[in-house]
PDB file of C-alpha atoms in Angstrom:
ATOM      1  CA  UNK A   1     -23.306   3.607  -0.614  1.00 68.00           C
ATOM      2  CA  UNK A   2     -20.151   3.229  -2.732  1.00 76.00           C
ATOM      3  CA  UNK A   3     -21.126   6.371  -4.665  1.00 71.00           C
ATOM      4  CA  UNK A   4     -20.888   8.357  -1.426  1.00 77.00           C
ATOM      5  CA  UNK A   5     -17.599   6.876  -0.244  1.00 82.00           C
ATOM      6  CA  UNK A   6     -15.893   7.210  -3.652  1.00 83.00           C
ATOM      7  CA  UNK A   7     -15.443  10.915  -2.885  1.00 82.00           C
ATOM      8  CA  UNK A   8     -13.000   9.925  -0.135  1.00 85.00           C
ATOM      9  CA  UNK A   9     -10.736   8.198  -2.682  1.00 81.00           C
ATOM     10  CA  UNK A  10     -10.728  11.340  -4.801  1.00 79.00           C
ATOM     11  CA  UNK A  11      -9.133  13.374  -1.992  1.00 82.00           C
ATOM     12  CA  UNK A  12      -5.428  14.268  -2.374  1.00 81.00           C
ATOM     13  CA  UNK A  13      -3.042  11.633  -1.029  1.00 80.00           C
ATOM     14  CA  UNK A  14      -1.736  13.906   1.722  1.00 84.00           C
ATOM     15  CA  UNK A  15      -5.315  14.528   2.878  1.00 91.00           C
ATOM     16  CA  UNK A  16      -5.969  10.784   3.158  1.00 89.00           C
ATOM     17  CA  UNK A  17      -2.751  10.328   5.132  1.00 88.00           C
ATOM     18  CA  UNK A  18      -3.673  13.192   7.458  1.00 93.00           C
ATOM     19  CA  UNK A  19      -7.154  11.719   7.924  1.00 93.00           C
ATOM     20  CA  UNK A  20      -5.603   8.385   8.893  1.00 92.00           C
ATOM     21  CA  UNK A  21      -3.381  10.082  11.478  1.00 93.00           C
ATOM     22  CA  UNK A  22      -6.381  11.953  12.886  1.00 96.00           C
ATOM     23  CA  UNK A  23      -8.305   8.677  13.179  1.00 96.00           C
ATOM     24  CA  UNK A  24      -5.404   7.130  15.113  1.00 96.00           C
ATOM     25  CA  UNK A  25      -5.275  10.144  17.454  1.00 96.00           C
ATOM     26  CA  UNK A  26      -9.052  10.003  17.876  1.00 97.00           C
ATOM     27  CA  UNK A  27      -8.792   6.328  18.760  1.00 96.00           C
ATOM     28  CA  UNK A  28      -6.179   7.187  21.360  1.00 95.00           C
ATOM     29  CA  UNK A  29      -8.368   9.926  22.838  1.00 96.00           C
ATOM     30  CA  UNK A  30     -11.368   7.597  23.053  1.00 96.00           C
ATOM     31  CA  UNK A  31      -9.206   4.976  24.767  1.00 95.00           C
ATOM     32  CA  UNK A  32      -7.918   7.595  27.214  1.00 94.00           C
ATOM     33  CA  UNK A  33     -11.514   8.587  27.978  1.00 94.00           C
ATOM     34  CA  UNK A  34     -12.933   5.095  28.368  1.00 92.00           C
ATOM     35  CA  UNK A  35     -10.033   3.030  29.757  1.00 91.00           C
ATOM     36  CA  UNK A  36      -8.536   3.049  33.214  1.00 90.00           C
ATOM     37  CA  UNK A  37      -5.034   1.615  33.123  1.00 90.00           C
ATOM     38  CA  UNK A  38      -4.008  -0.016  36.373  1.00 88.00           C
ATOM     39  CA  UNK A  39      -1.269  -2.419  35.325  1.00 88.00           C
ATOM     40  CA  UNK A  40       2.140  -1.806  33.804  1.00 90.00           C
ATOM     41  CA  UNK A  41       4.352  -3.270  31.098  1.00 90.00           C
ATOM     42  CA  UNK A  42       8.108  -3.173  30.703  1.00 88.00           C
ATOM     43  CA  UNK A  43      10.255  -1.835  27.916  1.00 89.00           C
ATOM     44  CA  UNK A  44      10.355  -5.083  25.948  1.00 89.00           C
ATOM     45  CA  UNK A  45       6.581  -5.442  25.983  1.00 89.00           C
ATOM     46  CA  UNK A  46       6.228  -1.820  24.856  1.00 92.00           C
ATOM     47  CA  UNK A  47       8.681  -2.462  22.019  1.00 91.00           C
ATOM     48  CA  UNK A  48       6.515  -5.353  20.863  1.00 91.00           C
ATOM     49  CA  UNK A  49       3.434  -3.134  21.059  1.00 91.00           C
ATOM     50  CA  UNK A  50       5.179  -0.649  18.747  1.00 91.00           C
ATOM     51  CA  UNK A  51       6.101  -3.494  16.392  1.00 91.00           C
ATOM     52  CA  UNK A  52       2.483  -4.665  16.243  1.00 92.00           C
ATOM     53  CA  UNK A  53       1.383  -1.071  15.629  1.00 92.00           C
ATOM     54  CA  UNK A  54       3.750  -0.840  12.647  1.00 90.00           C
ATOM     55  CA  UNK A  55       2.493  -4.150  11.270  1.00 90.00           C
ATOM     56  CA  UNK A  56      -1.073  -2.869  11.609  1.00 92.00           C
ATOM     57  CA  UNK A  57      -0.226   0.317   9.696  1.00 91.00           C
ATOM     58  CA  UNK A  58       1.262  -1.736   6.858  1.00 90.00           C
ATOM     59  CA  UNK A  59      -1.841  -3.957   6.800  1.00 91.00           C
ATOM     60  CA  UNK A  60      -4.073  -0.879   6.424  1.00 91.00           C
ATOM     61  CA  UNK A  61      -1.869   0.413   3.588  1.00 88.00           C
ATOM     62  CA  UNK A  62      -2.157  -2.944   1.849  1.00 87.00           C
ATOM     63  CA  UNK A  63      -5.919  -2.589   2.130  1.00 87.00           C
ATOM     64  CA  UNK A  64      -5.659   0.204  -0.425  1.00 83.00           C
ATOM     65  CA  UNK A  65      -4.616  -2.356  -3.031  1.00 83.00           C
ATOM     66  CA  UNK A  66      -7.977  -4.089  -2.628  1.00 86.00           C
ATOM     67  CA  UNK A  67      -9.939  -1.027  -3.807  1.00 87.00           C
ATOM     68  CA  UNK A  68     -10.701  -2.315  -7.365  1.00 84.00           C
ATOM     69  CA  UNK A  69     -11.733  -5.736  -6.031  1.00 86.00           C
ATOM     70  CA  UNK A  70     -13.963  -4.168  -3.363  1.00 87.00           C
ATOM     71  CA  UNK A  71     -15.545  -1.846  -5.944  1.00 85.00           C
ATOM     72  CA  UNK A  72     -16.454  -4.779  -8.195  1.00 83.00           C
ATOM     73  CA  UNK A  73     -18.152  -6.496  -5.237  1.00 86.00           C
ATOM     74  CA  UNK A  74     -20.014  -3.333  -4.179  1.00 87.00           C
ATOM     75  CA  UNK A  75     -18.086  -3.356  -0.890  1.00 88.00           C
ATOM     76  CA  UNK A  76     -15.945  -0.272  -1.371  1.00 89.00           C
ATOM     77  CA  UNK A  77     -17.661   1.571   1.477  1.00 91.00           C
ATOM     78  CA  UNK A  78     -16.964  -1.350   3.822  1.00 93.00           C
ATOM     79  CA  UNK A  79     -13.277  -1.405   2.866  1.00 93.00           C
ATOM     80  CA  UNK A  80     -12.890   2.343   3.438  1.00 93.00           C
ATOM     81  CA  UNK A  81     -14.744   2.084   6.754  1.00 94.00           C
ATOM     82  CA  UNK A  82     -12.530  -0.797   7.875  1.00 95.00           C
ATOM     83  CA  UNK A  83      -9.362   1.127   6.977  1.00 94.00           C
ATOM     84  CA  UNK A  84     -10.292   4.248   8.941  1.00 95.00           C
ATOM     85  CA  UNK A  85     -11.799   2.414  11.915  1.00 96.00           C
ATOM     86  CA  UNK A  86      -8.707   0.202  11.869  1.00 96.00           C
ATOM     87  CA  UNK A  87      -6.560   3.322  12.171  1.00 96.00           C
ATOM     88  CA  UNK A  88      -8.629   4.385  15.190  1.00 97.00           C
ATOM     89  CA  UNK A  89      -8.237   0.906  16.683  1.00 96.00           C
ATOM     90  CA  UNK A  90      -4.466   1.077  16.276  1.00 96.00           C
ATOM     91  CA  UNK A  91      -4.516   4.444  18.031  1.00 96.00           C
ATOM     92  CA  UNK A  92      -6.426   2.920  20.934  1.00 96.00           C
ATOM     93  CA  UNK A  93      -3.978   0.023  21.138  1.00 96.00           C
ATOM     94  CA  UNK A  94      -1.015   2.398  21.125  1.00 96.00           C
ATOM     95  CA  UNK A  95      -2.544   4.449  23.925  1.00 96.00           C
ATOM     96  CA  UNK A  96      -3.120   1.311  25.999  1.00 96.00           C
ATOM     97  CA  UNK A  97       0.513   0.210  25.615  1.00 95.00           C
ATOM     98  CA  UNK A  98       1.887   3.715  26.188  1.00 95.00           C
ATOM     99  CA  UNK A  99      -0.227   4.240  29.308  1.00 95.00           C
ATOM    100  CA  UNK A 100       0.843   0.881  30.737  1.00 95.00           C
ATOM    101  CA  UNK A 101       4.501   1.739  30.049  1.00 94.00           C
ATOM    102  CA  UNK A 102       3.996   5.109  31.745  1.00 94.00           C
ATOM    103  CA  UNK A 103       2.601   3.262  34.770  1.00 93.00           C
ATOM    104  CA  UNK A 104       5.779   1.207  34.798  1.00 91.00           C
ATOM    105  CA  UNK A 105       7.953   4.335  34.631  1.00 89.00           C
ATOM    106  CA  UNK A 106       6.265   6.588  37.184  1.00 86.00           C
ATOM    107  CA  UNK A 107       3.152   4.965  38.572  1.00 87.00           C
ATOM    108  CA  UNK A 108       0.582   6.869  36.466  1.00 90.00           C
ATOM    109  CA  UNK A 109      -0.432   7.209  32.810  1.00 90.00           C
ATOM    110  CA  UNK A 110       0.477  10.870  32.330  1.00 91.00           C
ATOM    111  CA  UNK A 111       3.235  10.030  29.828  1.00 93.00           C
ATOM    112  CA  UNK A 112       0.954   8.005  27.564  1.00 94.00           C
ATOM    113  CA  UNK A 113       0.866  10.817  24.976  1.00 93.00           C
ATOM    114  CA  UNK A 114       4.557  10.207  24.254  1.00 94.00           C
ATOM    115  CA  UNK A 115       3.736   7.024  22.373  1.00 93.00           C
ATOM    116  CA  UNK A 116       2.106   9.073  19.602  1.00 93.00           C
ATOM    117  CA  UNK A 117       5.188  11.241  18.947  1.00 91.00           C
ATOM    118  CA  UNK A 118       7.858   9.189  17.107  1.00 86.00           C
ATOM    119  CA  UNK A 119      11.006  10.712  18.621  1.00 90.00           C
ATOM    120  CA  UNK A 120       9.536  11.371  22.061  1.00 91.00           C
ATOM    121  CA  UNK A 121       8.351   7.736  22.209  1.00 90.00           C
ATOM    122  CA  UNK A 122      12.000   6.801  22.791  1.00 89.00           C
ATOM    123  CA  UNK A 123      11.516   8.056  26.368  1.00 91.00           C
ATOM    124  CA  UNK A 124       8.977   5.284  26.918  1.00 91.00           C
ATOM    125  CA  UNK A 125      11.258   2.792  25.244  1.00 87.00           C
ATOM    126  CA  UNK A 126      14.464   3.469  27.222  1.00 88.00           C
ATOM    127  CA  UNK A 127      13.406   4.824  30.618  1.00 89.00           C
ATOM    128  CA  UNK A 128      13.788   2.080  33.272  1.00 86.00           C
ATOM    129  CA  UNK A 129      10.968   1.092  35.589  1.00 84.00           C
ATOM    130  CA  UNK A 130      10.512   2.936  38.872  1.00 76.00           C
ATOM    131  CA  UNK A 131      11.842   1.242  41.978  1.00 61.00           C
ATOM    132  CA  UNK A 132       8.590  -0.331  43.158  1.00 55.00           C
ATOM    133  CA  UNK A 133       7.928  -1.707  39.652  1.00 58.00           C
ATOM    134  CA  UNK A 134      11.256  -3.546  39.427  1.00 58.00           C
ATOM    135  CA  UNK A 135      10.802  -7.272  38.978  1.00 61.00           C
ATOM    136  CA  UNK A 136      12.999  -9.841  40.747  1.00 59.00           C
ATOM    137  CA  UNK A 137      15.978 -11.207  38.830  1.00 57.00           C
ATOM    138  CA  UNK A 138      14.848 -13.805  36.320  1.00 60.00           C
ATOM    139  CA  UNK A 139      16.564 -17.048  35.464  1.00 60.00           C
ATOM    140  CA  UNK A 140      19.381 -17.256  32.934  1.00 60.00           C
ATOM    141  CA  UNK A 141      17.148 -18.805  30.272  1.00 59.00           C
ATOM    142  CA  UNK A 142      14.859 -15.766  30.367  1.00 55.00           C
ATOM    143  CA  UNK A 143      17.640 -13.176  30.662  1.00 59.00           C
ATOM    144  CA  UNK A 144      20.055 -14.561  28.077  1.00 52.00           C
ATOM    145  CA  UNK A 145      17.846 -16.480  25.643  1.00 60.00           C
ATOM    146  CA  UNK A 146      14.173 -15.492  25.663  1.00 66.00           C
ATOM    147  CA  UNK A 147      14.554 -11.736  26.153  1.00 66.00           C
ATOM    148  CA  UNK A 148      17.277 -11.300  23.479  1.00 74.00           C
ATOM    149  CA  UNK A 149      15.179 -13.303  21.005  1.00 77.00           C
ATOM    150  CA  UNK A 150      12.112 -11.185  21.732  1.00 74.00           C
ATOM    151  CA  UNK A 151      14.178  -8.005  21.424  1.00 78.00           C
ATOM    152  CA  UNK A 152      15.728  -8.973  18.080  1.00 81.00           C
ATOM    153  CA  UNK A 153      12.462 -10.203  16.547  1.00 83.00           C
ATOM    154  CA  UNK A 154      10.634  -7.034  17.632  1.00 80.00           C
ATOM    155  CA  UNK A 155      13.361  -4.834  16.097  1.00 81.00           C
ATOM    156  CA  UNK A 156      13.279  -6.884  12.876  1.00 83.00           C
ATOM    157  CA  UNK A 157       9.472  -6.521  12.722  1.00 81.00           C
ATOM    158  CA  UNK A 158       9.732  -2.750  13.192  1.00 78.00           C
ATOM    159  CA  UNK A 159      12.489  -2.340  10.586  1.00 83.00           C
ATOM    160  CA  UNK A 160      10.718  -4.529   8.017  1.00 82.00           C
ATOM    161  CA  UNK A 161       7.439  -2.749   8.680  1.00 77.00           C
ATOM    162  CA  UNK A 162       9.042   0.660   8.159  1.00 78.00           C
ATOM    163  CA  UNK A 163      10.756  -0.504   4.963  1.00 79.00           C
ATOM    164  CA  UNK A 164       7.565  -2.015   3.536  1.00 78.00           C
ATOM    165  CA  UNK A 165       5.587   1.084   4.533  1.00 76.00           C
ATOM    166  CA  UNK A 166       8.059   3.259   2.628  1.00 78.00           C
ATOM    167  CA  UNK A 167       7.780   1.041  -0.446  1.00 73.00           C
ATOM    168  CA  UNK A 168       3.983   1.226  -0.287  1.00 71.00           C
ATOM    169  CA  UNK A 169       4.134   5.024   0.062  1.00 71.00           C
ATOM    170  CA  UNK A 170       6.150   5.202  -3.168  1.00 70.00           C
ATOM    171  CA  UNK A 171       4.016   2.669  -5.069  1.00 69.00           C
ATOM    172  CA  UNK A 172       0.540   3.473  -6.433  1.00 68.00           C
ATOM    173  CA  UNK A 173      -1.950   1.390  -4.473  1.00 64.00           C
ATOM    174  CA  UNK A 174      -4.041   0.450  -7.492  1.00 61.00           C
ATOM    175  CA  UNK A 175      -4.774   1.210 -11.126  1.00 63.00           C
ATOM    176  CA  UNK A 176      -8.249   2.578 -11.757  1.00 63.00           C
ATOM    177  CA  UNK A 177      -8.604   0.574 -14.975  1.00 58.00           C
ATOM    178  CA  UNK A 178      -8.344  -2.649 -12.954  1.00 61.00           C
ATOM    179  CA  UNK A 179     -12.072  -2.273 -12.237  1.00 69.00           C
ATOM    180  CA  UNK A 180     -14.807  -1.200 -14.638  1.00 73.00           C
ATOM    181  CA  UNK A 181     -17.014  -0.451 -11.635  1.00 78.00           C
ATOM    182  CA  UNK A 182     -14.372   1.785 -10.090  1.00 79.00           C
ATOM    183  CA  UNK A 183     -13.952   3.700 -13.355  1.00 75.00           C
ATOM    184  CA  UNK A 184     -17.689   4.305 -13.427  1.00 76.00           C
ATOM    185  CA  UNK A 185     -17.802   5.405  -9.784  1.00 82.00           C
ATOM    186  CA  UNK A 186     -14.939   7.864 -10.235  1.00 78.00           C
ATOM    187  CA  UNK A 187     -16.228   9.338 -13.479  1.00 75.00           C
ATOM    188  CA  UNK A 188     -19.694   9.660 -11.945  1.00 77.00           C
ATOM    189  CA  UNK A 189     -18.350  11.424  -8.855  1.00 79.00           C
ATOM    190  CA  UNK A 190     -16.460  14.037 -10.907  1.00 84.00           C
ATOM    191  CA  UNK A 191     -17.742  16.584 -13.377  1.00 87.00           C
ATOM    192  CA  UNK A 192     -16.845  15.936 -17.010  1.00 90.00           C
ATOM    193  CA  UNK A 193     -14.408  18.833 -16.856  1.00 91.00           C
ATOM    194  CA  UNK A 194     -12.715  17.467 -13.720  1.00 89.00           C
ATOM    195  CA  UNK A 195     -12.497  13.949 -15.117  1.00 89.00           C
ATOM    196  CA  UNK A 196     -10.959  15.017 -18.413  1.00 91.00           C
ATOM    197  CA  UNK A 197      -8.495  17.316 -16.620  1.00 91.00           C
ATOM    198  CA  UNK A 198      -7.509  14.408 -14.385  1.00 86.00           C
ATOM    199  CA  UNK A 199      -6.980  12.131 -17.387  1.00 87.00           C
ATOM    200  CA  UNK A 200      -4.843  14.744 -19.129  1.00 90.00           C
ATOM    201  CA  UNK A 201      -2.738  15.312 -16.025  1.00 87.00           C
ATOM    202  CA  UNK A 202      -2.314  11.597 -15.411  1.00 83.00           C
ATOM    203  CA  UNK A 203      -1.009  10.884 -18.923  1.00 86.00           C
ATOM    204  CA  UNK A 204       1.301  13.886 -19.166  1.00 85.00           C
ATOM    205  CA  UNK A 205       4.263  12.149 -17.527  1.00 82.00           C
ATOM    206  CA  UNK A 206       4.235   9.279 -20.059  1.00 86.00           C
ATOM    207  CA  UNK A 207       4.260  11.483 -23.180  1.00 88.00           C
ATOM    208  CA  UNK A 208       5.399  11.332 -25.909  1.00 87.00           C
ATOM    209  CA  UNK A 209       4.187   7.736 -26.295  1.00 89.00           C
ATOM    210  CA  UNK A 210       5.210   5.817 -29.406  1.00 88.00           C
ATOM    211  CA  UNK A 211       2.294   3.602 -30.423  1.00 85.00           C
ATOM    212  CA  UNK A 212       3.843   2.010 -33.492  1.00 82.00           C
ATOM    213  CA  UNK A 213       6.409   2.757 -36.198  1.00 82.00           C
ATOM    214  CA  UNK A 214       4.212   5.512 -37.620  1.00 83.00           C
ATOM    215  CA  UNK A 215       2.113   7.090 -34.839  1.00 88.00           C
ATOM    216  CA  UNK A 216       3.264   8.851 -31.677  1.00 91.00           C
ATOM    217  CA  UNK A 217       0.893  10.312 -29.086  1.00 92.00           C
ATOM    218  CA  UNK A 218       2.389  13.696 -28.254  1.00 92.00           C
ATOM    219  CA  UNK A 219      -0.322  15.536 -26.296  1.00 91.00           C
ATOM    220  CA  UNK A 220      -3.483  14.906 -24.321  1.00 93.00           C
ATOM    221  CA  UNK A 221      -5.285  18.209 -23.834  1.00 93.00           C
ATOM    222  CA  UNK A 222      -8.384  18.826 -21.734  1.00 93.00           C
ATOM    223  CA  UNK A 223     -10.508  21.890 -22.345  1.00 92.00           C
ATOM    224  CA  UNK A 224     -13.952  22.085 -20.806  1.00 91.00           C
ATOM    225  CA  UNK A 225     -15.921  19.011 -21.804  1.00 92.00           C
ATOM    226  CA  UNK A 226     -13.440  18.021 -24.513  1.00 94.00           C
ATOM    227  CA  UNK A 227     -10.481  15.669 -24.252  1.00 95.00           C
ATOM    228  CA  UNK A 228      -8.157  15.734 -27.262  1.00 94.00           C
ATOM    229  CA  UNK A 229      -5.530  13.143 -28.192  1.00 94.00           C
ATOM    230  CA  UNK A 230      -2.955  14.594 -30.581  1.00 93.00           C
ATOM    231  CA  UNK A 231      -0.865  12.196 -32.682  1.00 92.00           C
ATOM    232  CA  UNK A 232       2.092  12.867 -34.928  1.00 91.00           C
ATOM    233  CA  UNK A 233       2.184  10.618 -37.987  1.00 89.00           C
ATOM    234  CA  UNK A 234       5.640  10.211 -39.512  1.00 86.00           C
ATOM    235  CA  UNK A 235       4.655   8.405 -42.723  1.00 78.00           C
ATOM    236  CA  UNK A 236       1.232   9.157 -44.148  1.00 72.00           C
ATOM    237  CA  UNK A 237      -0.059   8.467 -47.619  1.00 71.00           C
ATOM    238  CA  UNK A 238      -2.151  11.361 -48.982  1.00 74.00           C
ATOM    239  CA  UNK A 239      -5.849  10.557 -49.265  1.00 67.00           C
ATOM    240  CA  UNK A 240      -5.678   7.619 -46.829  1.00 69.00           C
ATOM    241  CA  UNK A 241      -7.859   8.049 -43.718  1.00 73.00           C
ATOM    242  CA  UNK A 242      -6.071   7.553 -40.416  1.00 76.00           C
ATOM    243  CA  UNK A 243      -9.066   5.924 -38.784  1.00 81.00           C
ATOM    244  CA  UNK A 244     -12.865   5.809 -38.788  1.00 86.00           C
ATOM    245  CA  UNK A 245     -15.440   7.272 -36.448  1.00 88.00           C
ATOM    246  CA  UNK A 246     -16.990   3.855 -35.807  1.00 89.00           C
ATOM    247  CA  UNK A 247     -13.652   2.284 -34.873  1.00 90.00           C
ATOM    248  CA  UNK A 248     -12.774   5.083 -32.467  1.00 92.00           C
ATOM    249  CA  UNK A 249     -16.280   4.972 -30.982  1.00 91.00           C
ATOM    250  CA  UNK A 250     -15.752   1.295 -30.145  1.00 91.00           C
ATOM    251  CA  UNK A 251     -12.658   2.331 -28.174  1.00 89.00           C
ATOM    252  CA  UNK A 252     -14.011   5.283 -26.179  1.00 90.00           C
ATOM    253  CA  UNK A 253     -17.719   4.473 -25.741  1.00 90.00           C
ATOM    254  CA  UNK A 254     -17.515   1.519 -23.282  1.00 86.00           C
ATOM    255  CA  UNK A 255     -18.096   2.321 -19.599  1.00 79.00           C
ATOM    256  CA  UNK A 256     -14.525   1.342 -18.698  1.00 77.00           C
ATOM    257  CA  UNK A 257     -13.245   3.940 -21.155  1.00 84.00           C
ATOM    258  CA  UNK A 258     -15.054   7.290 -21.535  1.00 88.00           C
ATOM    259  CA  UNK A 259     -18.665   6.122 -21.717  1.00 87.00           C
ATOM    260  CA  UNK A 260     -19.638   7.984 -18.539  1.00 85.00           C
ATOM    261  CA  UNK A 261     -18.310  11.436 -19.527  1.00 90.00           C
ATOM    262  CA  UNK A 262     -19.637  11.028 -23.074  1.00 91.00           C
ATOM    263  CA  UNK A 263     -23.137  10.312 -21.749  1.00 88.00           C
ATOM    264  CA  UNK A 264     -22.979  13.626 -19.834  1.00 88.00           C
ATOM    265  CA  UNK A 265     -22.094  15.799 -22.803  1.00 91.00           C
ATOM    266  CA  UNK A 266     -18.381  15.169 -23.131  1.00 92.00           C
ATOM    267  CA  UNK A 267     -16.540  14.567 -26.369  1.00 94.00           C
ATOM    268  CA  UNK A 268     -13.256  12.850 -27.184  1.00 95.00           C
ATOM    269  CA  UNK A 269     -11.227  14.218 -30.075  1.00 94.00           C
ATOM    270  CA  UNK A 270      -8.546  12.398 -32.051  1.00 94.00           C
ATOM    271  CA  UNK A 271      -6.258  14.683 -34.045  1.00 93.00           C
ATOM    272  CA  UNK A 272      -3.587  13.430 -36.448  1.00 92.00           C
ATOM    273  CA  UNK A 273      -0.829  15.729 -37.718  1.00 91.00           C
ATOM    274  CA  UNK A 274       2.320  15.270 -39.736  1.00 89.00           C
ATOM    275  CA  UNK A 275       5.770  16.154 -38.327  1.00 88.00           C
ATOM    276  CA  UNK A 276       5.277  19.742 -39.613  1.00 86.00           C
ATOM    277  CA  UNK A 277       2.060  20.065 -37.559  1.00 86.00           C
ATOM    278  CA  UNK A 278      -0.106  20.047 -40.681  1.00 87.00           C
ATOM    279  CA  UNK A 279      -3.533  18.555 -39.976  1.00 90.00           C
ATOM    280  CA  UNK A 280      -4.149  15.130 -41.529  1.00 89.00           C
ATOM    281  CA  UNK A 281      -7.398  13.952 -39.892  1.00 89.00           C
ATOM    282  CA  UNK A 282      -9.580  14.946 -36.959  1.00 92.00           C
ATOM    283  CA  UNK A 283     -12.389  12.908 -35.411  1.00 93.00           C
ATOM    284  CA  UNK A 284     -14.811  14.143 -32.735  1.00 93.00           C
ATOM    285  CA  UNK A 285     -16.570  11.336 -30.850  1.00 93.00           C
ATOM    286  CA  UNK A 286     -19.725  12.171 -28.887  1.00 92.00           C
ATOM    287  CA  UNK A 287     -22.501  10.115 -27.331  1.00 91.00           C
ATOM    288  CA  UNK A 288     -24.348  10.159 -30.670  1.00 91.00           C
ATOM    289  CA  UNK A 289     -21.537   8.094 -32.200  1.00 91.00           C
ATOM    290  CA  UNK A 290     -21.854   5.523 -29.411  1.00 88.00           C
ATOM    291  CA  UNK A 291     -25.383   4.627 -30.423  1.00 79.00           C
ATOM    292  CA  UNK A 292     -24.746   4.730 -34.166  1.00 62.00           C
TER     293      UNK A 292
END
């Protein structure tokens, strides 16, 4: 099952975000279809509903960090299902709160859609209750102590949720290499060409990469079923080999490295050049070297 759901993780980030929004809207539409709202809530209760919605969104984002762990347990498909059904559930909850607030404002749920539009939702938040929904004056303890505390804590929850959500948006949810199983699932779901192109693109931002006092990784090029690592060697003794095929095979043949693409006809190339771009050594590792 994980092999089917892994394709979802390979979608562009904006596509996943859009899918989450669609799930929330779908959840709201299902709630509108199945639920009949007959009671109302005030502005403070609606504010708390929005705060809980924000907390729920952050919780779903945090679920993305559990991807490697879920993959190792064979539960990746369950995690992905929970995240998207959770988004639909949050949409249903938001509809329920928005419809009840609309009932408080005008006696029907026609304004419930406003809760799904960030700026327009302010209408639900600030519009006072209609005359026949006004509640009798409460005691001083409720008016001057409980309500202000609830208001402040709800605002703090919303602000902290928004801040944490922004941090999560800017932080990679997980590193693929955290899970050998996840590496295998991803490499198996992509063609060799796609996987090598992805690896090349992913490493481009961190180049050049100084490995030690002598070697610097300057390029990672993907072409067809070949992935080439190009090193510049600043101090090389003539006649001395830079490496050995067996040593490099031990690095790239394991499943958590490039074992999957190699088993499907890929090859990993290590090229060493001097500062003048003169070739020193070149090693081509294929699946045959993995079994040697």
